[in-house]
GROMACS .gro file of C-alpha atoms in nm:
model
  457
    1MET     CA    1  -0.945  -0.992  -1.744
    2SER     CA    2  -1.263  -1.024  -1.529
    3ASN     CA    3  -1.511  -0.780  -1.696
    4LEU     CA    4  -1.649  -0.756  -1.322
    5LEU     CA    5  -1.309  -0.638  -1.186
    6PHE     CA    6  -1.236  -0.379  -1.492
    7HIS     CA    7  -1.558  -0.231  -1.449
    8ALA     CA    8  -1.524  -0.187  -1.083
    9TYR     CA    9  -1.175  -0.007  -1.135
   10LYS     CA   10  -1.303   0.213  -1.407
   11ASN     CA   11  -1.613   0.289  -1.221
   12ALA     CA   12  -1.394   0.352  -0.885
   13ARG     CA   13  -1.167   0.597  -1.085
   14ASN     CA   14  -1.454   0.816  -1.264
   15VAL     CA   15  -1.650   0.845  -0.933
   16LEU     CA   16  -1.331   0.942  -0.727
   17SER     CA   17  -1.268   1.227  -0.985
   18GLY     CA   18  -1.653   1.314  -0.995
   19ASN     CA   19  -1.686   1.207  -1.367
   20ASP     CA   20  -2.001   1.017  -1.503
   21GLU     CA   21  -1.959   0.710  -1.729
   22THR     CA   22  -1.865   0.908  -2.028
   23GLY     CA   23  -1.622   1.056  -1.822
   24MET     CA   24  -1.735   1.393  -1.816
   25LYS     CA   25  -1.685   1.574  -1.455
   26VAL     CA   26  -2.042   1.617  -1.298
   27PHE     CA   27  -1.985   1.655  -0.928
   28PRO     CA   28  -1.686   1.721  -0.673
   29GLY     CA   29  -1.398   1.480  -0.692
   30MET     CA   30  -1.159   1.380  -0.465
   31PHE     CA   31  -0.887   1.629  -0.595
   32ASP     CA   32  -1.105   1.931  -0.558
   33SER     CA   33  -0.945   2.186  -0.328
   34ASP     CA   34  -1.272   2.224  -0.129
   35VAL     CA   35  -1.333   1.820  -0.098
   36VAL     CA   36  -1.196   1.663   0.232
   37SER     CA   37  -1.022   1.357   0.106
   38LEU     CA   38  -1.002   1.047   0.305
   39SER     CA   39  -0.879   0.875  -0.005
   40HIS     CA   40  -0.529   1.006  -0.088
   41GLY     CA   41  -0.308   0.712  -0.021
   42ASP     CA   42   0.029   0.942   0.042
   43GLY     CA   43   0.239   0.925   0.319
   44THR     CA   44   0.189   0.958   0.720
   45ARG     CA   45   0.414   1.270   0.698
   46ARG     CA   46   0.704   1.442   0.512
   47PRO     CA   47   1.014   1.220   0.531
   48GLN     CA   48   1.265   1.280   0.821
   49CYS     CA   49   1.495   1.565   0.763
   50GLY     CA   50   1.813   1.339   0.771
   51ILE     CA   51   1.670   1.170   0.493
   52ILE     CA   52   1.635   1.470   0.264
   53SER     CA   53   1.993   1.567   0.362
   54ALA     CA   54   2.106   1.229   0.246
   55GLY     CA   55   1.949   1.328  -0.082
   56VAL     CA   56   2.133   1.684  -0.110
   57LEU     CA   57   2.439   1.513  -0.022
   58ALA     CA   58   2.400   1.249  -0.295
   59LEU     CA   59   2.305   1.525  -0.578
   60LEU     CA   60   2.643   1.704  -0.469
   61ASP     CA   61   2.863   1.357  -0.486
   62ASP     CA   62   3.078   1.382  -0.814
   63ARG     CA   63   3.108   1.000  -0.819
   64TYR     CA   64   2.767   1.024  -0.969
   65SER     CA   65   2.619   1.256  -1.201
   66PRO     CA   66   2.279   1.310  -1.338
   67ASP     CA   67   2.387   1.270  -1.695
   68ASP     CA   68   2.552   0.904  -1.635
   69TYR     CA   69   2.353   0.638  -1.623
   70HIS     CA   70   2.573   0.444  -1.385
   71VAL     CA   71   2.364   0.120  -1.496
   72MET     CA   72   2.653  -0.104  -1.294
   73THR     CA   73   2.667   0.089  -0.989
   74HIS     CA   74   2.531  -0.074  -0.686
   75ASN     CA   75   2.478   0.096  -0.354
   76ALA     CA   76   2.628  -0.195  -0.160
   77GLU     CA   77   2.512  -0.071   0.205
   78LEU     CA   78   2.158  -0.067   0.111
   79GLU     CA   79   2.197  -0.407  -0.078
   80THR     CA   80   2.313  -0.557   0.235
   81TRP     CA   81   2.046  -0.430   0.430
   82ILE     CA   82   1.772  -0.542   0.200
   83ILE     CA   83   1.910  -0.901   0.183
   84ASP     CA   84   1.959  -0.894   0.597
   85ASP     CA   85   1.591  -0.788   0.611
   86PHE     CA   86   1.498  -1.078   0.391
   87LYS     CA   87   1.670  -1.310   0.593
   88ALA     CA   88   1.534  -1.161   0.916
   89ASP     CA   89   1.185  -1.246   0.785
   90GLY     CA   90   1.305  -1.625   0.770
   91ILE     CA   91   1.361  -1.657   0.415
   92HIS     CA   92   1.656  -1.877   0.323
   93GLU     CA   93   1.969  -1.732   0.197
   94SER     CA   94   1.931  -1.925  -0.143
   95LEU     CA   95   1.641  -1.667  -0.207
   96ALA     CA   96   1.729  -1.366   0.013
   97ASN     CA   97   2.058  -1.311  -0.177
   98ASN     CA   98   1.896  -1.291  -0.495
   99ILE     CA   99   1.752  -0.931  -0.505
  100VAL     CA  100   1.634  -0.694  -0.768
  101LEU     CA  101   1.593  -0.323  -0.698
  102SER     CA  102   1.367  -0.108  -0.929
  103HIS     CA  103   1.171   0.206  -0.956
  104GLY     CA  104   0.919   0.126  -0.662
  105SER     CA  105   0.717  -0.196  -0.692
  106THR     CA  106   0.529  -0.073  -0.972
  107SER     CA  107   0.809  -0.150  -1.225
  108LEU     CA  108   0.851  -0.491  -1.075
  109PHE     CA  109   0.474  -0.591  -1.132
  110ASP     CA  110   0.524  -0.440  -1.491
  111ALA     CA  111   0.841  -0.658  -1.510
  112ILE     CA  112   0.636  -0.975  -1.381
  113PHE     CA  113   0.349  -0.879  -1.666
  114THR     CA  114   0.638  -0.847  -1.934
  115TYR     CA  115   0.778  -1.151  -1.852
  116TYR     CA  116   0.495  -1.380  -1.876
  117ILE     CA  117   0.363  -1.204  -2.224
  118GLY     CA  118   0.208  -1.469  -2.459
  119LYS     CA  119   0.251  -1.731  -2.191
  120GLY     CA  120  -0.100  -1.762  -2.117
  121ARG     CA  121  -0.076  -1.747  -1.768
  122ARG     CA  122  -0.386  -1.730  -1.540
  123TYR     CA  123  -0.338  -1.508  -1.214
  124LEU     CA  124  -0.578  -1.527  -0.922
  125VAL     CA  125  -0.542  -1.255  -0.631
  126PRO     CA  126  -0.758  -1.252  -0.312
  127SER     CA  127  -0.987  -0.955  -0.183
  128SER     CA  128  -0.811  -0.644  -0.057
  129PHE     CA  129  -0.523  -0.605  -0.320
  130TYR     CA  130  -0.388  -0.264  -0.453
  131HIS     CA  131  -0.645  -0.133  -0.707
  132ASN     CA  132  -0.406  -0.105  -0.992
  133LEU     CA  133  -0.325  -0.445  -1.030
  134ILE     CA  134  -0.649  -0.455  -1.252
  135LYS     CA  135  -0.511  -0.188  -1.461
  136TRP     CA  136  -0.181  -0.329  -1.507
  137SER     CA  137  -0.337  -0.659  -1.602
  138ALA     CA  138  -0.530  -0.502  -1.854
  139LEU     CA  139  -0.277  -0.350  -2.030
  140TYR     CA  140  -0.106  -0.688  -2.099
  141HIS     CA  141  -0.427  -0.838  -2.185
  142GLU     CA  142  -0.378  -1.105  -1.893
  143GLN     CA  143  -0.660  -1.313  -1.707
  144LEU     CA  144  -0.685  -1.192  -1.359
  145THR     CA  145  -0.965  -1.339  -1.145
  146CYS     CA  146  -1.057  -1.216  -0.802
  147GLN     CA  147  -1.129  -1.468  -0.533
  148TYR     CA  148  -1.345  -1.287  -0.324
  149THR     CA  149  -1.267  -1.369   0.057
  150LYS     CA  150  -1.470  -1.389   0.381
  151ILE     CA  151  -1.486  -1.149   0.641
  152GLU     CA  152  -1.463  -1.453   0.895
  153ASN     CA  153  -1.071  -1.460   0.840
  154ASP     CA  154  -1.040  -1.124   0.764
  155TYR     CA  155  -1.066  -1.130   0.400
  156LYS     CA  156  -0.763  -1.334   0.384
  157LEU     CA  157  -0.718  -1.606   0.134
  158THR     CA  158  -0.754  -1.976   0.300
  159ALA     CA  159  -0.588  -2.272   0.147
  160GLU     CA  160  -0.950  -2.437   0.095
  161GLU     CA  161  -1.030  -2.123  -0.114
  162LEU     CA  162  -0.714  -2.142  -0.295
  163SER     CA  163  -0.705  -2.525  -0.381
  164LYS     CA  164  -1.103  -2.459  -0.507
  165SER     CA  165  -0.973  -2.189  -0.708
  166VAL     CA  166  -0.679  -2.371  -0.847
  167SER     CA  167  -0.900  -2.673  -0.946
  168GLU     CA  168  -1.189  -2.489  -1.100
  169LYS     CA  169  -0.998  -2.192  -1.287
  170GLU     CA  170  -0.663  -2.366  -1.383
  171ILE     CA  171  -0.473  -2.093  -1.218
  172ASP     CA  172  -0.112  -2.099  -1.217
  173THR     CA  173   0.014  -1.748  -1.066
  174LEU     CA  174  -0.083  -1.619  -0.732
  175PHE     CA  175  -0.062  -1.270  -0.642
  176LEU     CA  176  -0.084  -1.239  -0.245
  177PHE     CA  177  -0.071  -0.926  -0.072
  178ASN     CA  178   0.074  -0.924   0.298
  179PRO     CA  179  -0.018  -0.702   0.449
  180THR     CA  180  -0.336  -0.660   0.281
  181GLN     CA  181  -0.467  -0.296   0.170
  182THR     CA  182  -0.702  -0.315   0.459
  183GLY     CA  183  -0.431  -0.406   0.704
  184ALA     CA  184  -0.467  -0.777   0.782
  185ILE     CA  185  -0.161  -0.982   0.817
  186TYR     CA  186  -0.120  -1.337   0.736
  187THR     CA  187  -0.020  -1.590   1.009
  188ASP     CA  188   0.294  -1.851   0.972
  189ALA     CA  189   0.020  -2.116   0.992
  190GLU     CA  190  -0.179  -1.941   0.714
  191LEU     CA  191   0.104  -1.921   0.491
  192MET     CA  192   0.241  -2.262   0.568
  193ALA     CA  193  -0.127  -2.385   0.452
  194LEU     CA  194  -0.127  -2.180   0.121
  195SER     CA  195   0.222  -2.263   0.049
  196LYS     CA  196   0.131  -2.634   0.045
  197VAL     CA  197  -0.120  -2.599  -0.188
  198CYS     CA  198   0.099  -2.379  -0.425
  199ILE     CA  199   0.378  -2.634  -0.408
  200GLU     CA  200   0.119  -2.909  -0.488
  201PHE     CA  201  -0.028  -2.767  -0.797
  202ASN     CA  202   0.303  -2.592  -0.933
  203ILE     CA  203   0.179  -2.251  -0.851
  204THR     CA  204   0.398  -1.927  -0.901
  205VAL     CA  205   0.372  -1.668  -0.605
  206PHE     CA  206   0.428  -1.309  -0.609
  207VAL     CA  207   0.398  -1.136  -0.254
  208ASP     CA  208   0.339  -0.768  -0.243
  209SER     CA  209   0.477  -0.680   0.113
  210VAL     CA  210   0.507  -0.336   0.048
  211PHE     CA  211   0.307  -0.259   0.384
  212SER     CA  212   0.543  -0.459   0.576
  213GLY     CA  213   0.719  -0.268   0.829
  214THR     CA  214   0.396  -0.045   0.915
  215GLU     CA  215   0.296  -0.294   1.156
  216PHE     CA  216   0.105  -0.104   1.463
  217ASN     CA  217   0.296  -0.363   1.728
  218ASP     CA  218   0.629  -0.253   1.724
  219GLU     CA  219   0.706  -0.601   1.821
  220GLU     CA  220   0.521  -0.757   1.525
  221ARG     CA  221   0.690  -0.888   1.180
  222THR     CA  222   0.474  -0.945   0.899
  223PRO     CA  223   0.560  -1.342   0.820
  224GLN     CA  224   0.640  -1.410   0.472
  225MET     CA  225   0.569  -1.693   0.237
  226ALA     CA  226   0.906  -1.739   0.090
  227LYS     CA  227   1.024  -1.919   0.419
  228TYR     CA  228   0.849  -2.225   0.321
  229PHE     CA  229   0.958  -2.230  -0.056
  230THR     CA  230   1.326  -2.320   0.002
  231GLN     CA  231   1.336  -2.584  -0.224
  232TYR     CA  232   1.125  -2.438  -0.445
  233PRO     CA  233   1.306  -2.080  -0.543
  234ASP     CA  234   1.174  -1.988  -0.883
  235ASN     CA  235   0.827  -2.037  -0.760
  236ILE     CA  236   0.795  -1.745  -0.532
  237VAL     CA  237   0.942  -1.380  -0.528
  238THR     CA  238   0.867  -1.097  -0.258
  239ILE     CA  239   0.840  -0.772  -0.328
  240LYS     CA  240   0.885  -0.492  -0.077
  241SER     CA  241   0.951  -0.093  -0.125
  242ALA     CA  242   1.024   0.230   0.062
  243SER     CA  243   0.698   0.418  -0.025
  244LYS     CA  244   0.500   0.326   0.286
  245PHE     CA  245   0.762   0.257   0.597
  246LEU     CA  246   0.965   0.566   0.487
  247ASN     CA  247   0.705   0.805   0.341
  248LEU     CA  248   0.913   0.791   0.023
  249ALA     CA  249   0.660   0.707  -0.270
  250ASN     CA  250   0.749   0.990  -0.468
  251VAL     CA  251   1.133   0.886  -0.510
  252ARG     CA  252   1.045   0.526  -0.641
  253VAL     CA  253   1.259   0.259  -0.517
  254GLY     CA  254   1.117  -0.117  -0.475
  255TRP     CA  255   1.321  -0.419  -0.432
  256ALA     CA  256   1.232  -0.818  -0.437
  257CYS     CA  257   1.402  -1.130  -0.390
  258GLY     CA  258   1.359  -1.504  -0.468
  259GLY     CA  259   1.504  -1.771  -0.699
  260GLU     CA  260   1.803  -1.696  -0.917
  261ASN     CA  261   1.645  -1.776  -1.231
  262ILE     CA  262   1.314  -1.545  -1.187
  263ILE     CA  263   1.545  -1.260  -1.021
  264ALA     CA  264   1.763  -1.258  -1.317
  265ALA     CA  265   1.505  -1.212  -1.551
  266LEU     CA  266   1.299  -0.950  -1.386
  267ARG     CA  267   1.628  -0.777  -1.324
  268ASP     CA  268   1.695  -0.774  -1.698
  269ILE     CA  269   1.365  -0.639  -1.784
  270CYS     CA  270   1.371  -0.374  -1.530
  271SER     CA  271   1.721  -0.246  -1.638
  272ALA     CA  272   1.579  -0.241  -2.017
  273LYS     CA  273   1.304  -0.044  -1.895
  274ASN     CA  274   1.484   0.184  -1.677
  275PRO     CA  275   1.844   0.179  -1.778
  276SER     CA  276   1.946   0.273  -1.398
  277ILE     CA  277   1.828   0.409  -1.078
  278SER     CA  278   1.924   0.748  -0.936
  279ASN     CA  279   2.175   0.716  -0.671
  280VAL     CA  280   1.992   1.025  -0.484
  281ALA     CA  281   1.707   0.778  -0.429
  282LEU     CA  282   1.908   0.484  -0.342
  283GLU     CA  283   2.094   0.725  -0.082
  284MET     CA  284   1.799   0.848   0.084
  285VAL     CA  285   1.643   0.524   0.113
  286LYS     CA  286   1.992   0.371   0.290
  287TYR     CA  287   1.959   0.665   0.521
  288GLY     CA  288   1.602   0.607   0.626
  289VAL     CA  289   1.664   0.195   0.702
  290LEU     CA  290   1.957   0.254   0.865
  291HIS     CA  291   1.911   0.559   1.105
  292CYS     CA  292   1.512   0.634   1.108
  293HIS     CA  293   1.397   0.345   1.342
  294GLU     CA  294   1.219   0.606   1.583
  295TYR     CA  295   1.060   0.798   1.313
  296ILE     CA  296   0.901   0.466   1.178
  297ARG     CA  297   0.812   0.361   1.503
  298GLU     CA  298   0.637   0.660   1.556
  299ASN     CA  299   0.432   0.676   1.227
  300ASN     CA  300   0.322   0.330   1.301
  301LEU     CA  301   0.180   0.443   1.650
  302GLU     CA  302   0.001   0.714   1.480
  303SER     CA  303  -0.166   0.501   1.247
  304ALA     CA  304  -0.307   0.264   1.509
  305GLN     CA  305  -0.405   0.559   1.689
  306ARG     CA  306  -0.591   0.669   1.393
  307ALA     CA  307  -0.718   0.348   1.342
  308ARG     CA  308  -0.874   0.352   1.676
  309ILE     CA  309  -1.032   0.692   1.611
  310ILE     CA  310  -1.209   0.560   1.315
  311ASP     CA  311  -1.353   0.267   1.518
  312ALA     CA  312  -1.462   0.514   1.800
  313SER     CA  313  -1.603   0.750   1.559
  314VAL     CA  314  -1.821   0.455   1.394
  315TYR     CA  315  -1.937   0.329   1.725
  316ASP     CA  316  -2.079   0.687   1.787
  317ILE     CA  317  -2.226   0.716   1.434
  318ASN     CA  318  -2.407   0.414   1.462
  319ASN     CA  319  -2.552   0.464   1.831
  320SER     CA  320  -2.640   0.813   1.708
  321LEU     CA  321  -2.822   0.667   1.406
  322GLY     CA  322  -2.985   0.382   1.616
  323GLU     CA  323  -2.879   0.114   1.378
  324GLN     CA  324  -2.552  -0.052   1.318
  325VAL     CA  325  -2.526   0.113   0.926
  326ILE     CA  326  -2.138   0.070   0.968
  327ASN     CA  327  -1.953  -0.243   1.061
  328THR     CA  328  -1.606  -0.247   1.134
  329THR     CA  329  -1.540  -0.611   1.247
  330HIS     CA  330  -1.241  -0.603   1.012
  331LYS     CA  331  -0.990  -0.365   1.168
  332PRO     CA  332  -0.634  -0.344   1.005
  333ALA     CA  333  -0.319  -0.441   1.239
  334ALA     CA  334  -0.098  -0.278   0.963
  335GLY     CA  335  -0.081  -0.045   0.705
  336HIS     CA  336  -0.276   0.302   0.627
  337GLY     CA  337  -0.623   0.221   0.536
  338PHE     CA  338  -0.975   0.071   0.725
  339LEU     CA  339  -1.255  -0.115   0.564
  340LEU     CA  340  -1.588   0.019   0.654
  341ASP     CA  341  -1.884  -0.216   0.550
  342PHE     CA  342  -2.188  -0.032   0.467
  343ASP     CA  343  -2.372  -0.323   0.331
  344TYR     CA  344  -2.688  -0.224   0.573
  345LEU     CA  345  -2.755   0.047   0.335
  346ILE     CA  346  -2.843  -0.172   0.055
  347LYS     CA  347  -3.172  -0.294   0.204
  348ALA     CA  348  -3.215   0.040   0.399
  349THR     CA  349  -3.186   0.233   0.088
  350ARG     CA  350  -3.400  -0.025  -0.137
  351GLY     CA  351  -3.125  -0.058  -0.357
  352ARG     CA  352  -3.050   0.316  -0.440
  353ILE     CA  353  -2.681   0.243  -0.260
  354LYS     CA  354  -2.570  -0.079  -0.347
  355SER     CA  355  -2.194  -0.064  -0.393
  356GLY     CA  356  -1.907   0.152  -0.246
  357CYS     CA  357  -1.903   0.346  -0.572
  358ASP     CA  358  -2.274   0.474  -0.511
  359LEU     CA  359  -2.201   0.579  -0.127
  360VAL     CA  360  -1.853   0.760  -0.254
  361ALA     CA  361  -2.065   0.941  -0.513
  362TYR     CA  362  -2.334   0.999  -0.273
  363LEU     CA  363  -2.073   1.157  -0.037
  364LEU     CA  364  -1.888   1.360  -0.272
  365LYS     CA  365  -2.213   1.533  -0.389
  366GLU     CA  366  -2.405   1.573  -0.027
  367GLN     CA  367  -2.090   1.668   0.148
  368LYS     CA  368  -1.787   1.704  -0.051
  369LEU     CA  369  -1.630   1.417   0.170
  370SER     CA  370  -1.421   1.149  -0.016
  371LEU     CA  371  -1.364   0.786   0.090
  372SER     CA  372  -1.225   0.492  -0.149
  373PRO     CA  373  -1.477   0.256  -0.310
  374ALA     CA  374  -1.378  -0.088  -0.189
  375ASP     CA  375  -1.508  -0.225  -0.541
  376SER     CA  376  -1.186  -0.191  -0.694
  377LEU     CA  377  -0.987  -0.368  -0.416
  378GLY     CA  378  -1.204  -0.682  -0.460
  379PHE     CA  379  -1.467  -0.653  -0.227
  380THR     CA  380  -1.858  -0.689  -0.299
  381GLY     CA  381  -2.142  -0.516  -0.166
  382CYS     CA  382  -2.122  -0.202   0.000
  383LYS     CA  383  -1.780  -0.098   0.123
  384VAL     CA  384  -1.543   0.172   0.135
  385ARG     CA  385  -1.182   0.210   0.249
  386VAL     CA  386  -1.093   0.523   0.466
  387ALA     CA  387  -0.711   0.615   0.384
  388PHE     CA  388  -0.620   0.776   0.714
  389SER     CA  389  -0.252   0.795   0.707
  390SER     CA  390  -0.228   1.099   0.471
  391VAL     CA  391  -0.509   1.325   0.637
  392GLY     CA  392  -0.346   1.641   0.714
  393LEU     CA  393  -0.028   1.553   0.539
  394LYS     CA  394   0.088   1.910   0.474
  395SER     CA  395   0.048   2.001   0.849
  396THR     CA  396   0.333   1.777   0.903
  397TYR     CA  397   0.587   2.006   0.704
  398LEU     CA  398   0.704   2.169   1.009
  399ASP     CA  399   1.053   2.188   0.992
  400SER     CA  400   1.145   2.364   0.702
  401GLU     CA  401   1.389   2.608   0.881
  402TYR     CA  402   1.545   2.317   1.029
  403GLU     CA  403   1.599   2.086   0.726
  404ARG     CA  404   1.778   2.338   0.559
  405ASN     CA  405   2.036   2.397   0.858
  406VAL     CA  406   2.070   2.024   0.856
  407ALA     CA  407   2.133   2.016   0.501
  408MET     CA  408   2.371   2.298   0.510
  409ASP     CA  409   2.560   2.131   0.807
  410SER     CA  410   2.546   1.820   0.622
  411ILE     CA  411   2.726   1.991   0.312
  412THR     CA  412   2.984   2.163   0.520
  413ILE     CA  413   3.095   1.826   0.706
  414GLY     CA  414   3.042   1.584   0.441
  415HIS     CA  415   2.770   1.351   0.605
  416VAL     CA  416   2.446   1.371   0.769
  417PRO     CA  417   2.497   1.529   1.150
  418VAL     CA  418   2.352   1.321   1.430
  419THR     CA  419   2.114   1.637   1.496
  420ALA     CA  420   1.916   1.535   1.223
  421LEU     CA  421   1.768   1.236   1.406
  422SER     CA  422   1.587   1.465   1.655
  423ILE     CA  423   1.406   1.771   1.610
  424PRO     CA  424   1.449   2.023   1.954
  425ARG     CA  425   1.136   2.093   2.153
  426ARG     CA  426   0.899   1.901   1.912
  427GLN     CA  427   0.691   1.603   1.996
  428HIS     CA  428   0.567   1.382   1.739
  429THR     CA  429   0.213   1.461   1.818
  430ASP     CA  430   0.263   1.824   1.691
  431TYR     CA  431   0.296   1.651   1.330
  432PHE     CA  432  -0.036   1.470   1.360
  433ASP     CA  433  -0.299   1.654   1.566
  434ALA     CA  434  -0.426   1.869   1.261
  435GLY     CA  435  -0.486   1.541   1.057
  436ARG     CA  436  -0.668   1.357   1.352
  437GLY     CA  437  -0.882   1.685   1.402
  438ILE     CA  438  -0.992   1.666   1.026
  439LEU     CA  439  -1.032   1.250   1.064
  440ASP     CA  440  -1.270   1.250   1.344
  441HIS     CA  441  -1.456   1.566   1.244
  442SER     CA  442  -1.500   1.426   0.886
  443LEU     CA  443  -1.662   1.101   1.014
  444ARG     CA  444  -1.838   1.250   1.286
  445ASN     CA  445  -1.985   1.522   1.121
  446PRO     CA  446  -2.051   1.517   0.720
  447LEU     CA  447  -2.045   1.133   0.731
  448ARG     CA  448  -2.314   1.104   1.001
  449THR     CA  449  -2.526   1.397   0.856
  450ALA     CA  450  -2.480   1.232   0.492
  451LEU     CA  451  -2.585   0.920   0.623
  452ALA     CA  452  -2.868   1.015   0.855
  453ASN     CA  453  -3.046   1.240   0.545
  454LEU     CA  454  -2.994   0.904   0.324
  455LEU     CA  455  -3.201   0.698   0.552
  456LYS     CA  456  -3.477   0.952   0.606
  457LYS     CA  457  -3.539   0.936   0.185
   0.00000   0.00000   0.00000
């Protein structure tokens, strides 16, 4: 484990909690009730009411029970959808047909590290990864190296960078996030080039694609690297989950496909650590993927709108300050986060603010505004991530009475009624207006004010 990476992770956790280096709370943190948080990575809105009703029905289904593990139980319809979804990505059936379901993508990563215990693997991950990857690798005492990528390619890993890292650091395992944590999507050409390097050097690839399905462009589908590994099935695993595109992070369902041998090993580990997955969770996910296409589309459109709000706010802030203090060259095409580059501040503040952690701590102290340090996502310099999707999340809980009525109808007729797919007299913007206002105000006022004060000192 790189000391630099672990320090970045630990420092970011401390700062977001309002703690000093000893772990003592000394200033406001992102979880404080009076702090405006643009750091929370929750959902875009409450799950669609049909999903909730599907969970209620599953809990009442007397074929299953909370007291019975049901280890060998399969949700056939959901598994068929998952396989077909992987095939729609262009992944050959020799990989797509081999799937494993687990308690979220976190459990799959845990299984990966468990599988490699004592094997001396050397892992590489490019910038814009999920911060907890650092913690997971540290828990298993594994060697994780970050390839710090460049803005010119939206911080996506290039074949040249990968080839150099493999040669210099003897890398044998690659973690690739696609889409990335800051919303970049790899192209087919980029994935093909990376695949050639991986195959040449016998690198095993684990692709985290949990943000697939959140693409802003309704006609765009995230390309998958596994389509180039048909002849090398046990060298790649593709991971997805219901957390992001269905807003079911707390339901904990993830899945993956790959070669028969590697998937069998991961399945064995997952079932040993978590003997079964709740049928309630599986039924909720199944309903979502089969019926909630418009709900997903609306959420993705909202994410695109919020990215535009951030871009416009930054433009106005820079104009107000008379300098390009914030750079937004790297814009998201998917996902729930927007990277803001404040490298200008390093020189302008004569080194008082030199990292994302420094800036986040300053904003928490001065304005009770929380952004996420990008230090622990594999970025250098002074950069932060705005987690825009869940801003104003609680204001999306508008349909509690309707939810109860749909649930009661579901119990009466034995299935989720078609009325669950449409909320009478409700526009989807009704769910999001409050969050948009909080996001826009937080950037144009507290952030701008804090920056203006900082530059005066």
